[in-house]
Amino acid sequence: MEATPVPAGAGLGLKPQHFDAALSCAAPGLWFEAHPENYMMDGGPRLAWLEAVRGRHPIALHGVSLSLAGPDAPDAAHLQRLARLAARIEPVLVSEHLAWSRADGRYFPDLLPVPRTGETLARLAANIARTQDVLKRRIALENPSHYLHMDCHAWSEPEFLGELVRRTGCGLLVDVNNVHVSAANLGIDAAAYLAQLPADAIEEIHLAGHSSDHNLPGLLVDSHDAAVAPSVWALYRTLVARIGPRPTLIERDGNVPAFDELLAERDTAQDILAASRQVQEECAS
């Protein structure tokens, strides 16, 4: 199966309840993103469904368990399973998180934060390089959501991500909702954060909904259980105006609505990308 160039359009997270609708949808530029951990087996109906959708639409793989920022190197067996899936599916993009979830052989059910220090940078760079060597492809790294201040950072996050790009050749997956959530929780400027990211390294954008913590009023949670908020759409428009159209994913992991409702939200992103593309073409003519 040959890799399909990733379209600079809008896509959706692939959900099992939407497999039939995803397979039959003919929306121009539509693509899907899947968590590889759900498909890293040698056969069975779930993998067959993914291959069927891949036969109709481009697929990206978005991992959640490599623990690239953790104290241990990526699990070798896990990496090999991911490499086999990537060879089978030929995804247009593989991405992971600036986070950790494993230590001393124990897995934790969360994407945990790390101090942005020289030591962390070196460890992350080595783990990204190891992953790219095994997969034989560039990966993209996603910025995290933040909920607490950490006093040990030696780098701003945009600087840290830019240095990882320089050292490893990896790309960036910019989650605009994560930026908004972090900015609200930590009191930073979301627009200024996005303006500092290296435009050429941005391979994909994520958009998702968030919620307020029930016990700590004012704390935003990257919950992926609601529609994209107007404030996140505004940041997205500003980002696309600066860097141009990039593949954009609508994420929904909780309170998942009908496929058509997600597709309508996806169409909003598609319209923003089309307008950006038109501006680029007018400027070039």
PDB file of C-alpha atoms in Angstrom:
ATOM      1  CA  MET A   1       0.000   0.000   0.000  1.00  0.00           C
ATOM      2  CA  GLU A   2       1.515   3.322  -1.077  1.00  0.00           C
ATOM      3  CA  ALA A   3       1.492   6.312   1.227  1.00  0.00           C
ATOM      4  CA  THR A   4      -0.948   9.080   0.313  1.00  0.00           C
ATOM      5  CA  PRO A   5       0.377  12.643   0.683  1.00  0.00           C
ATOM      6  CA  VAL A   6      -1.306  14.223   3.693  1.00  0.00           C
ATOM      7  CA  PRO A   7      -3.961  16.649   2.448  1.00  0.00           C
ATOM      8  CA  ALA A   8      -3.859  20.206   3.755  1.00  0.00           C
ATOM      9  CA  GLY A   9      -7.495  19.734   4.701  1.00  0.00           C
ATOM     10  CA  ALA A  10      -9.503  18.851   7.773  1.00  0.00           C
ATOM     11  CA  GLY A  11      -9.943  15.382   9.235  1.00  0.00           C
ATOM     12  CA  LEU A  12     -11.650  13.531  12.071  1.00  0.00           C
ATOM     13  CA  GLY A  13     -10.587  11.106  14.753  1.00  0.00           C
ATOM     14  CA  LEU A  14     -11.678   7.624  13.691  1.00  0.00           C
ATOM     15  CA  LYS A  15     -14.197   6.134  16.129  1.00  0.00           C
ATOM     16  CA  PRO A  16     -15.475   2.529  16.004  1.00  0.00           C
ATOM     17  CA  GLN A  17     -19.105   3.681  16.070  1.00  0.00           C
ATOM     18  CA  HIS A  18     -18.441   5.733  12.938  1.00  0.00           C
ATOM     19  CA  PHE A  19     -16.617   3.132  10.831  1.00  0.00           C
ATOM     20  CA  ASP A  20     -19.430   2.669   8.309  1.00  0.00           C
ATOM     21  CA  ALA A  21     -20.047   6.407   7.971  1.00  0.00           C
ATOM     22  CA  ALA A  22     -16.312   7.076   7.669  1.00  0.00           C
ATOM     23  CA  LEU A  23     -15.940   4.422   5.003  1.00  0.00           C
ATOM     24  CA  SER A  24     -18.761   5.789   2.851  1.00  0.00           C
ATOM     25  CA  CYS A  25     -18.165   9.533   3.332  1.00  0.00           C
ATOM     26  CA  ALA A  26     -17.008  11.295   0.179  1.00  0.00           C
ATOM     27  CA  ALA A  27     -16.298  14.760   1.596  1.00  0.00           C
ATOM     28  CA  PRO A  28     -13.400  16.285  -0.389  1.00  0.00           C
ATOM     29  CA  GLY A  29     -10.086  16.303   1.478  1.00  0.00           C
ATOM     30  CA  LEU A  30     -11.381  14.223   4.380  1.00  0.00           C
ATOM     31  CA  TRP A  31      -8.842  12.139   6.293  1.00  0.00           C
ATOM     32  CA  PHE A  32      -8.869  10.266   9.587  1.00  0.00           C
ATOM     33  CA  GLU A  33      -6.570   9.843  12.559  1.00  0.00           C
ATOM     34  CA  ALA A  34      -6.389   6.705  14.719  1.00  0.00           C
ATOM     35  CA  HIS A  35      -4.593   5.748  17.916  1.00  0.00           C
ATOM     36  CA  PRO A  36      -2.219   2.956  16.842  1.00  0.00           C
ATOM     37  CA  GLU A  37      -2.464   1.250  20.238  1.00  0.00           C
ATOM     38  CA  ASN A  38      -5.980   0.139  19.234  1.00  0.00           C
ATOM     39  CA  TYR A  39      -4.757  -1.598  16.072  1.00  0.00           C
ATOM     40  CA  MET A  40      -1.365  -3.124  16.864  1.00  0.00           C
ATOM     41  CA  MET A  41      -2.448  -6.725  16.309  1.00  0.00           C
ATOM     42  CA  ASP A  42      -1.774  -9.186  13.507  1.00  0.00           C
ATOM     43  CA  GLY A  43      -5.365  -9.502  12.318  1.00  0.00           C
ATOM     44  CA  GLY A  44      -9.006  -9.432  13.315  1.00  0.00           C
ATOM     45  CA  PRO A  45     -12.009  -7.227  12.525  1.00  0.00           C
ATOM     46  CA  ARG A  46     -10.682  -3.992  14.039  1.00  0.00           C
ATOM     47  CA  LEU A  47      -7.547  -4.039  11.888  1.00  0.00           C
ATOM     48  CA  ALA A  48      -9.641  -5.013   8.859  1.00  0.00           C
ATOM     49  CA  TRP A  49     -11.866  -1.981   9.471  1.00  0.00           C
ATOM     50  CA  LEU A  50      -8.853   0.316   9.645  1.00  0.00           C
ATOM     51  CA  GLU A  51      -7.483  -1.106   6.400  1.00  0.00           C
ATOM     52  CA  ALA A  52     -10.864  -0.667   4.727  1.00  0.00           C
ATOM     53  CA  VAL A  53     -11.025   3.009   5.731  1.00  0.00           C
ATOM     54  CA  ARG A  54      -7.387   3.416   4.654  1.00  0.00           C
ATOM     55  CA  GLY A  55      -8.423   2.151   1.229  1.00  0.00           C
ATOM     56  CA  ARG A  56     -10.778   5.140   0.893  1.00  0.00           C
ATOM     57  CA  HIS A  57      -9.136   7.905   2.943  1.00  0.00           C
ATOM     58  CA  PRO A  58      -5.672   8.934   4.168  1.00  0.00           C
ATOM     59  CA  ILE A  59      -4.935   7.771   7.719  1.00  0.00           C
ATOM     60  CA  ALA A  60      -2.635   9.352  10.321  1.00  0.00           C
ATOM     61  CA  LEU A  61      -1.472   7.526  13.457  1.00  0.00           C
ATOM     62  CA  HIS A  62      -1.444   9.449  16.745  1.00  0.00           C
ATOM     63  CA  GLY A  63       0.285   7.527  19.523  1.00  0.00           C
ATOM     64  CA  VAL A  64      -0.292   7.975  23.241  1.00  0.00           C
ATOM     65  CA  SER A  65       2.081   5.504  24.916  1.00  0.00           C
ATOM     66  CA  LEU A  66       5.669   5.833  23.638  1.00  0.00           C
ATOM     67  CA  SER A  67       6.514   7.934  26.721  1.00  0.00           C
ATOM     68  CA  LEU A  68       9.176   9.828  24.792  1.00  0.00           C
ATOM     69  CA  ALA A  69       9.924  12.199  27.679  1.00  0.00           C
ATOM     70  CA  GLY A  70      10.121   9.435  30.284  1.00  0.00           C
ATOM     71  CA  PRO A  71      13.185   8.128  32.089  1.00  0.00           C
ATOM     72  CA  ASP A  72      13.212   4.896  30.075  1.00  0.00           C
ATOM     73  CA  ALA A  73      13.849   4.432  26.373  1.00  0.00           C
ATOM     74  CA  PRO A  74      10.753   3.604  24.298  1.00  0.00           C
ATOM     75  CA  ASP A  75       9.707  -0.008  24.748  1.00  0.00           C
ATOM     76  CA  ALA A  76      11.425  -1.932  21.940  1.00  0.00           C
ATOM     77  CA  ALA A  77       8.584  -4.428  21.446  1.00  0.00           C
ATOM     78  CA  HIS A  78       6.035  -1.626  21.319  1.00  0.00           C
ATOM     79  CA  LEU A  79       8.123   0.243  18.762  1.00  0.00           C
ATOM     80  CA  GLN A  80       8.362  -2.842  16.574  1.00  0.00           C
ATOM     81  CA  ARG A  81       4.585  -3.343  16.681  1.00  0.00           C
ATOM     82  CA  LEU A  82       4.094   0.296  15.752  1.00  0.00           C
ATOM     83  CA  ALA A  83       6.573  -0.073  12.887  1.00  0.00           C
ATOM     84  CA  ARG A  84       4.695  -3.127  11.569  1.00  0.00           C
ATOM     85  CA  LEU A  85       1.392  -1.260  11.698  1.00  0.00           C
ATOM     86  CA  ALA A  86       2.894   1.743   9.934  1.00  0.00           C
ATOM     87  CA  ALA A  87       4.338  -0.493   7.216  1.00  0.00           C
ATOM     88  CA  ARG A  88       0.926  -2.108   6.779  1.00  0.00           C
ATOM     89  CA  ILE A  89      -1.196   1.058   6.844  1.00  0.00           C
ATOM     90  CA  GLU A  90       1.319   3.529   5.346  1.00  0.00           C
ATOM     91  CA  PRO A  91      -0.006   6.481   7.371  1.00  0.00           C
ATOM     92  CA  VAL A  92       0.430   9.975   6.053  1.00  0.00           C
ATOM     93  CA  LEU A  93       1.773  11.053   9.447  1.00  0.00           C
ATOM     94  CA  VAL A  94       2.831   9.509  12.766  1.00  0.00           C
ATOM     95  CA  SER A  95       2.716  11.667  15.884  1.00  0.00           C
ATOM     96  CA  GLU A  96       3.272  11.432  19.634  1.00  0.00           C
ATOM     97  CA  HIS A  97       3.268  13.651  22.724  1.00  0.00           C
ATOM     98  CA  LEU A  98       5.736  15.784  24.657  1.00  0.00           C
ATOM     99  CA  ALA A  99       5.004  13.794  27.808  1.00  0.00           C
ATOM    100  CA  TRP A 100       5.786  10.603  29.693  1.00  0.00           C
ATOM    101  CA  SER A 101       3.625   7.716  30.882  1.00  0.00           C
ATOM    102  CA  ARG A 102       6.054   4.901  31.767  1.00  0.00           C
ATOM    103  CA  ALA A 103       8.810   4.390  34.357  1.00  0.00           C
ATOM    104  CA  ASP A 104      10.505   1.238  35.651  1.00  0.00           C
ATOM    105  CA  GLY A 105       8.217  -0.920  33.556  1.00  0.00           C
ATOM    106  CA  ARG A 106       5.033   0.626  34.985  1.00  0.00           C
ATOM    107  CA  TYR A 107       2.508   2.376  32.748  1.00  0.00           C
ATOM    108  CA  PHE A 108       0.417   5.303  34.019  1.00  0.00           C
ATOM    109  CA  PRO A 109      -2.953   6.229  32.459  1.00  0.00           C
ATOM    110  CA  ASP A 110      -2.045   9.814  31.695  1.00  0.00           C
ATOM    111  CA  LEU A 111       0.280  12.016  29.654  1.00  0.00           C
ATOM    112  CA  LEU A 112       2.465  13.453  32.400  1.00  0.00           C
ATOM    113  CA  PRO A 113       4.446  16.732  32.254  1.00  0.00           C
ATOM    114  CA  VAL A 114       8.207  17.126  32.302  1.00  0.00           C
ATOM    115  CA  PRO A 115      10.612  19.902  33.286  1.00  0.00           C
ATOM    116  CA  ARG A 116      12.018  21.661  30.226  1.00  0.00           C
ATOM    117  CA  THR A 117      15.680  21.265  31.143  1.00  0.00           C
ATOM    118  CA  GLY A 118      18.798  20.381  29.206  1.00  0.00           C
ATOM    119  CA  GLU A 119      18.663  16.845  30.595  1.00  0.00           C
ATOM    120  CA  THR A 120      15.069  16.370  29.450  1.00  0.00           C
ATOM    121  CA  LEU A 121      15.905  17.843  26.065  1.00  0.00           C
ATOM    122  CA  ALA A 122      18.773  15.394  25.538  1.00  0.00           C
ATOM    123  CA  ARG A 123      16.645  12.421  26.625  1.00  0.00           C
ATOM    124  CA  LEU A 124      13.740  13.440  24.400  1.00  0.00           C
ATOM    125  CA  ALA A 125      16.000  14.023  21.424  1.00  0.00           C
ATOM    126  CA  ALA A 126      17.541  10.561  21.842  1.00  0.00           C
ATOM    127  CA  ASN A 127      14.123   8.891  22.149  1.00  0.00           C
ATOM    128  CA  ILE A 128      12.717  10.746  19.154  1.00  0.00           C
ATOM    129  CA  ALA A 129      15.769   9.789  17.096  1.00  0.00           C
ATOM    130  CA  ARG A 130      15.426   6.147  18.165  1.00  0.00           C
ATOM    131  CA  THR A 131      11.742   6.155  17.222  1.00  0.00           C
ATOM    132  CA  GLN A 132      12.378   7.751  13.842  1.00  0.00           C
ATOM    133  CA  ASP A 133      15.143   5.252  13.120  1.00  0.00           C
ATOM    134  CA  VAL A 134      12.855   2.284  13.827  1.00  0.00           C
ATOM    135  CA  LEU A 135       9.891   3.729  11.915  1.00  0.00           C
ATOM    136  CA  LYS A 136      12.129   5.022   9.111  1.00  0.00           C
ATOM    137  CA  ARG A 137      10.083   8.195   9.007  1.00  0.00           C
ATOM    138  CA  ARG A 138       9.803  11.611  10.629  1.00  0.00           C
ATOM    139  CA  ILE A 139       7.366  11.897  13.515  1.00  0.00           C
ATOM    140  CA  ALA A 140       5.529  14.959  14.816  1.00  0.00           C
ATOM    141  CA  LEU A 141       5.498  15.935  18.496  1.00  0.00           C
ATOM    142  CA  GLU A 142       2.416  17.426  20.189  1.00  0.00           C
ATOM    143  CA  ASN A 143       2.535  20.204  22.775  1.00  0.00           C
ATOM    144  CA  PRO A 144       0.925  19.238  26.112  1.00  0.00           C
ATOM    145  CA  SER A 145      -1.797  20.777  28.251  1.00  0.00           C
ATOM    146  CA  HIS A 146      -0.620  22.258  31.557  1.00  0.00           C
ATOM    147  CA  TYR A 147      -2.439  22.450  34.877  1.00  0.00           C
ATOM    148  CA  LEU A 148       0.269  23.438  37.380  1.00  0.00           C
ATOM    149  CA  HIS A 149       3.178  25.852  37.458  1.00  0.00           C
ATOM    150  CA  MET A 150       6.609  24.194  37.484  1.00  0.00           C
ATOM    151  CA  ASP A 151       9.539  26.334  38.661  1.00  0.00           C
ATOM    152  CA  CYS A 152      12.264  24.174  37.130  1.00  0.00           C
ATOM    153  CA  HIS A 153      11.852  25.091  33.450  1.00  0.00           C
ATOM    154  CA  ALA A 154      15.002  26.373  31.758  1.00  0.00           C
ATOM    155  CA  TRP A 155      13.272  26.904  28.389  1.00  0.00           C
ATOM    156  CA  SER A 156       9.978  28.335  27.252  1.00  0.00           C
ATOM    157  CA  GLU A 157       7.899  25.660  25.571  1.00  0.00           C
ATOM    158  CA  PRO A 158       8.105  27.164  22.048  1.00  0.00           C
ATOM    159  CA  GLU A 159      11.903  27.420  22.419  1.00  0.00           C
ATOM    160  CA  PHE A 160      12.075  23.854  23.722  1.00  0.00           C
ATOM    161  CA  LEU A 161       9.993  22.500  20.833  1.00  0.00           C
ATOM    162  CA  GLY A 162      12.026  24.484  18.319  1.00  0.00           C
ATOM    163  CA  GLU A 163      15.263  23.048  19.685  1.00  0.00           C
ATOM    164  CA  LEU A 164      13.869  19.504  19.474  1.00  0.00           C
ATOM    165  CA  VAL A 165      13.027  20.150  15.827  1.00  0.00           C
ATOM    166  CA  ARG A 166      16.554  21.426  15.201  1.00  0.00           C
ATOM    167  CA  ARG A 167      18.245  18.472  16.918  1.00  0.00           C
ATOM    168  CA  THR A 168      16.092  15.614  15.606  1.00  0.00           C
ATOM    169  CA  GLY A 169      14.430  16.810  12.411  1.00  0.00           C
ATOM    170  CA  CYS A 170      11.031  15.923  13.901  1.00  0.00           C
ATOM    171  CA  GLY A 171       7.913  17.901  13.075  1.00  0.00           C
ATOM    172  CA  LEU A 172       5.360  19.551  15.329  1.00  0.00           C
ATOM    173  CA  LEU A 173       1.707  18.778  15.926  1.00  0.00           C
ATOM    174  CA  VAL A 174       0.194  21.963  17.348  1.00  0.00           C
ATOM    175  CA  ASP A 175      -2.832  21.342  19.545  1.00  0.00           C
ATOM    176  CA  VAL A 176      -4.491  24.750  19.695  1.00  0.00           C
ATOM    177  CA  ASN A 177      -6.884  23.679  22.448  1.00  0.00           C
ATOM    178  CA  ASN A 178      -3.906  22.601  24.574  1.00  0.00           C
ATOM    179  CA  VAL A 179      -2.399  26.042  24.097  1.00  0.00           C
ATOM    180  CA  HIS A 180      -5.648  27.725  25.131  1.00  0.00           C
ATOM    181  CA  VAL A 181      -6.089  25.477  28.171  1.00  0.00           C
ATOM    182  CA  SER A 182      -2.476  25.997  29.283  1.00  0.00           C
ATOM    183  CA  ALA A 183      -2.684  29.753  28.760  1.00  0.00           C
ATOM    184  CA  ALA A 184      -5.838  29.988  30.872  1.00  0.00           C
ATOM    185  CA  ASN A 185      -4.422  27.799  33.649  1.00  0.00           C
ATOM    186  CA  LEU A 186      -0.939  29.329  33.804  1.00  0.00           C
ATOM    187  CA  GLY A 187      -1.694  32.923  32.857  1.00  0.00           C
ATOM    188  CA  ILE A 188       0.343  33.036  29.639  1.00  0.00           C
ATOM    189  CA  ASP A 189      -0.491  34.624  26.277  1.00  0.00           C
ATOM    190  CA  ALA A 190      -1.813  31.938  23.920  1.00  0.00           C
ATOM    191  CA  ALA A 191      -1.417  34.047  20.778  1.00  0.00           C
ATOM    192  CA  ALA A 192       2.179  34.927  21.673  1.00  0.00           C
ATOM    193  CA  TYR A 193       2.934  31.228  22.297  1.00  0.00           C
ATOM    194  CA  LEU A 194       1.643  30.264  18.839  1.00  0.00           C
ATOM    195  CA  ALA A 195       3.532  33.132  17.203  1.00  0.00           C
ATOM    196  CA  GLN A 196       6.845  31.757  18.533  1.00  0.00           C
ATOM    197  CA  LEU A 197       6.489  28.265  17.036  1.00  0.00           C
ATOM    198  CA  PRO A 198       8.601  27.540  13.933  1.00  0.00           C
ATOM    199  CA  ALA A 199       6.071  27.621  11.089  1.00  0.00           C
ATOM    200  CA  ASP A 200       7.979  25.306   8.763  1.00  0.00           C
ATOM    201  CA  ALA A 201       7.994  22.510  11.354  1.00  0.00           C
ATOM    202  CA  ILE A 202       4.224  22.441  11.889  1.00  0.00           C
ATOM    203  CA  GLU A 203       2.864  19.355  10.127  1.00  0.00           C
ATOM    204  CA  GLU A 204      -0.554  19.047  11.734  1.00  0.00           C
ATOM    205  CA  ILE A 205      -2.991  20.985  13.917  1.00  0.00           C
ATOM    206  CA  HIS A 206      -5.431  19.572  16.474  1.00  0.00           C
ATOM    207  CA  LEU A 207      -8.676  21.233  17.545  1.00  0.00           C
ATOM    208  CA  ALA A 208     -10.755  19.950  20.455  1.00  0.00           C
ATOM    209  CA  GLY A 209     -13.144  20.991  23.180  1.00  0.00           C
ATOM    210  CA  HIS A 210     -12.414  21.531  26.849  1.00  0.00           C
ATOM    211  CA  SER A 211     -14.333  21.776  30.108  1.00  0.00           C
ATOM    212  CA  SER A 212     -14.014  23.351  33.554  1.00  0.00           C
ATOM    213  CA  ASP A 213     -12.878  21.254  36.491  1.00  0.00           C
ATOM    214  CA  HIS A 214     -15.766  20.430  38.830  1.00  0.00           C
ATOM    215  CA  ASN A 215     -13.683  20.847  41.991  1.00  0.00           C
ATOM    216  CA  LEU A 216     -11.438  23.753  40.992  1.00  0.00           C
ATOM    217  CA  PRO A 217     -13.476  26.508  39.333  1.00  0.00           C
ATOM    218  CA  GLY A 218     -11.429  28.348  36.752  1.00  0.00           C
ATOM    219  CA  LEU A 219      -9.205  25.375  35.928  1.00  0.00           C
ATOM    220  CA  LEU A 220      -9.705  24.234  32.334  1.00  0.00           C
ATOM    221  CA  VAL A 221      -9.356  20.554  31.428  1.00  0.00           C
ATOM    222  CA  ASP A 222      -8.395  19.227  27.998  1.00  0.00           C
ATOM    223  CA  SER A 223     -11.381  16.885  28.067  1.00  0.00           C
ATOM    224  CA  HIS A 224     -12.093  16.350  24.348  1.00  0.00           C
ATOM    225  CA  ASP A 225     -15.771  15.976  25.249  1.00  0.00           C
ATOM    226  CA  ALA A 226     -17.273  19.121  23.733  1.00  0.00           C
ATOM    227  CA  ALA A 227     -17.306  21.139  20.549  1.00  0.00           C
ATOM    228  CA  VAL A 228     -14.368  23.409  19.753  1.00  0.00           C
ATOM    229  CA  ALA A 229     -14.776  26.649  21.724  1.00  0.00           C
ATOM    230  CA  PRO A 230     -15.023  30.044  19.961  1.00  0.00           C
ATOM    231  CA  SER A 231     -11.775  31.161  21.634  1.00  0.00           C
ATOM    232  CA  VAL A 232      -9.959  28.146  20.174  1.00  0.00           C
ATOM    233  CA  TRP A 233     -11.412  28.812  16.717  1.00  0.00           C
ATOM    234  CA  ALA A 234     -10.094  32.398  16.976  1.00  0.00           C
ATOM    235  CA  LEU A 235      -6.579  31.186  17.842  1.00  0.00           C
ATOM    236  CA  TYR A 236      -6.759  28.687  14.995  1.00  0.00           C
ATOM    237  CA  ARG A 237      -7.668  31.376  12.472  1.00  0.00           C
ATOM    238  CA  THR A 238      -4.727  33.494  13.639  1.00  0.00           C
ATOM    239  CA  LEU A 239      -2.333  30.545  13.409  1.00  0.00           C
ATOM    240  CA  VAL A 240      -3.470  29.538   9.913  1.00  0.00           C
ATOM    241  CA  ALA A 241      -3.244  33.152   8.763  1.00  0.00           C
ATOM    242  CA  ARG A 242       0.439  33.105   9.787  1.00  0.00           C
ATOM    243  CA  ILE A 243       1.580  29.664   8.633  1.00  0.00           C
ATOM    244  CA  GLY A 244      -0.890  28.844   5.863  1.00  0.00           C
ATOM    245  CA  PRO A 245      -3.172  25.813   5.581  1.00  0.00           C
ATOM    246  CA  ARG A 246      -2.044  22.681   7.425  1.00  0.00           C
ATOM    247  CA  PRO A 247      -3.772  19.328   7.987  1.00  0.00           C
ATOM    248  CA  THR A 248      -6.224  19.930  10.823  1.00  0.00           C
ATOM    249  CA  LEU A 249      -7.983  17.354  12.987  1.00  0.00           C
ATOM    250  CA  ILE A 250     -11.188  17.671  14.986  1.00  0.00           C
ATOM    251  CA  GLU A 251     -10.783  15.532  18.125  1.00  0.00           C
ATOM    252  CA  ARG A 252     -13.692  14.196  20.173  1.00  0.00           C
ATOM    253  CA  ASP A 253     -13.142  11.396  22.689  1.00  0.00           C
ATOM    254  CA  GLY A 254     -16.052  11.868  25.111  1.00  0.00           C
ATOM    255  CA  ASN A 255     -19.731  12.640  24.518  1.00  0.00           C
ATOM    256  CA  VAL A 256     -19.088  11.561  20.946  1.00  0.00           C
ATOM    257  CA  PRO A 257     -21.959  12.831  18.763  1.00  0.00           C
ATOM    258  CA  ALA A 258     -23.307  11.492  15.496  1.00  0.00           C
ATOM    259  CA  PHE A 259     -20.877  11.433  12.591  1.00  0.00           C
ATOM    260  CA  ASP A 260     -22.728  14.194  10.730  1.00  0.00           C
ATOM    261  CA  GLU A 261     -22.344  16.569  13.687  1.00  0.00           C
ATOM    262  CA  LEU A 262     -18.586  16.020  13.765  1.00  0.00           C
ATOM    263  CA  LEU A 263     -18.454  16.378   9.998  1.00  0.00           C
ATOM    264  CA  ALA A 264     -20.151  19.783  10.260  1.00  0.00           C
ATOM    265  CA  GLU A 265     -17.518  20.910  12.765  1.00  0.00           C
ATOM    266  CA  ARG A 266     -14.850  19.567  10.453  1.00  0.00           C
ATOM    267  CA  ASP A 267     -16.377  21.621   7.626  1.00  0.00           C
ATOM    268  CA  THR A 268     -15.778  24.809   9.638  1.00  0.00           C
ATOM    269  CA  ALA A 269     -12.063  24.010   9.744  1.00  0.00           C
ATOM    270  CA  GLN A 270     -12.150  23.092   6.061  1.00  0.00           C
ATOM    271  CA  ASP A 271     -13.648  26.495   5.209  1.00  0.00           C
ATOM    272  CA  ILE A 272     -10.932  28.308   7.184  1.00  0.00           C
ATOM    273  CA  LEU A 273      -8.241  26.326   5.371  1.00  0.00           C
ATOM    274  CA  ALA A 274      -9.828  27.028   1.986  1.00  0.00           C
ATOM    275  CA  ALA A 275      -9.933  30.769   2.730  1.00  0.00           C
ATOM    276  CA  SER A 276      -6.269  30.696   3.757  1.00  0.00           C
ATOM    277  CA  ARG A 277      -5.355  28.842   0.593  1.00  0.00           C
ATOM    278  CA  GLN A 278      -7.206  31.417  -1.512  1.00  0.00           C
ATOM    279  CA  VAL A 279      -5.332  34.257   0.178  1.00  0.00           C
ATOM    280  CA  GLN A 280      -2.013  32.501  -0.540  1.00  0.00           C
ATOM    281  CA  GLU A 281      -2.921  32.059  -4.199  1.00  0.00           C
ATOM    282  CA  GLU A 282      -3.981  35.706  -4.535  1.00  0.00           C
ATOM    283  CA  CYS A 283      -0.729  36.877  -2.962  1.00  0.00           C
ATOM    284  CA  ALA A 284       1.282  34.662  -5.301  1.00  0.00           C
ATOM    285  CA  SER A 285      -0.478  35.854  -8.460  1.00  0.00           C
TER     286      SER A 285
END
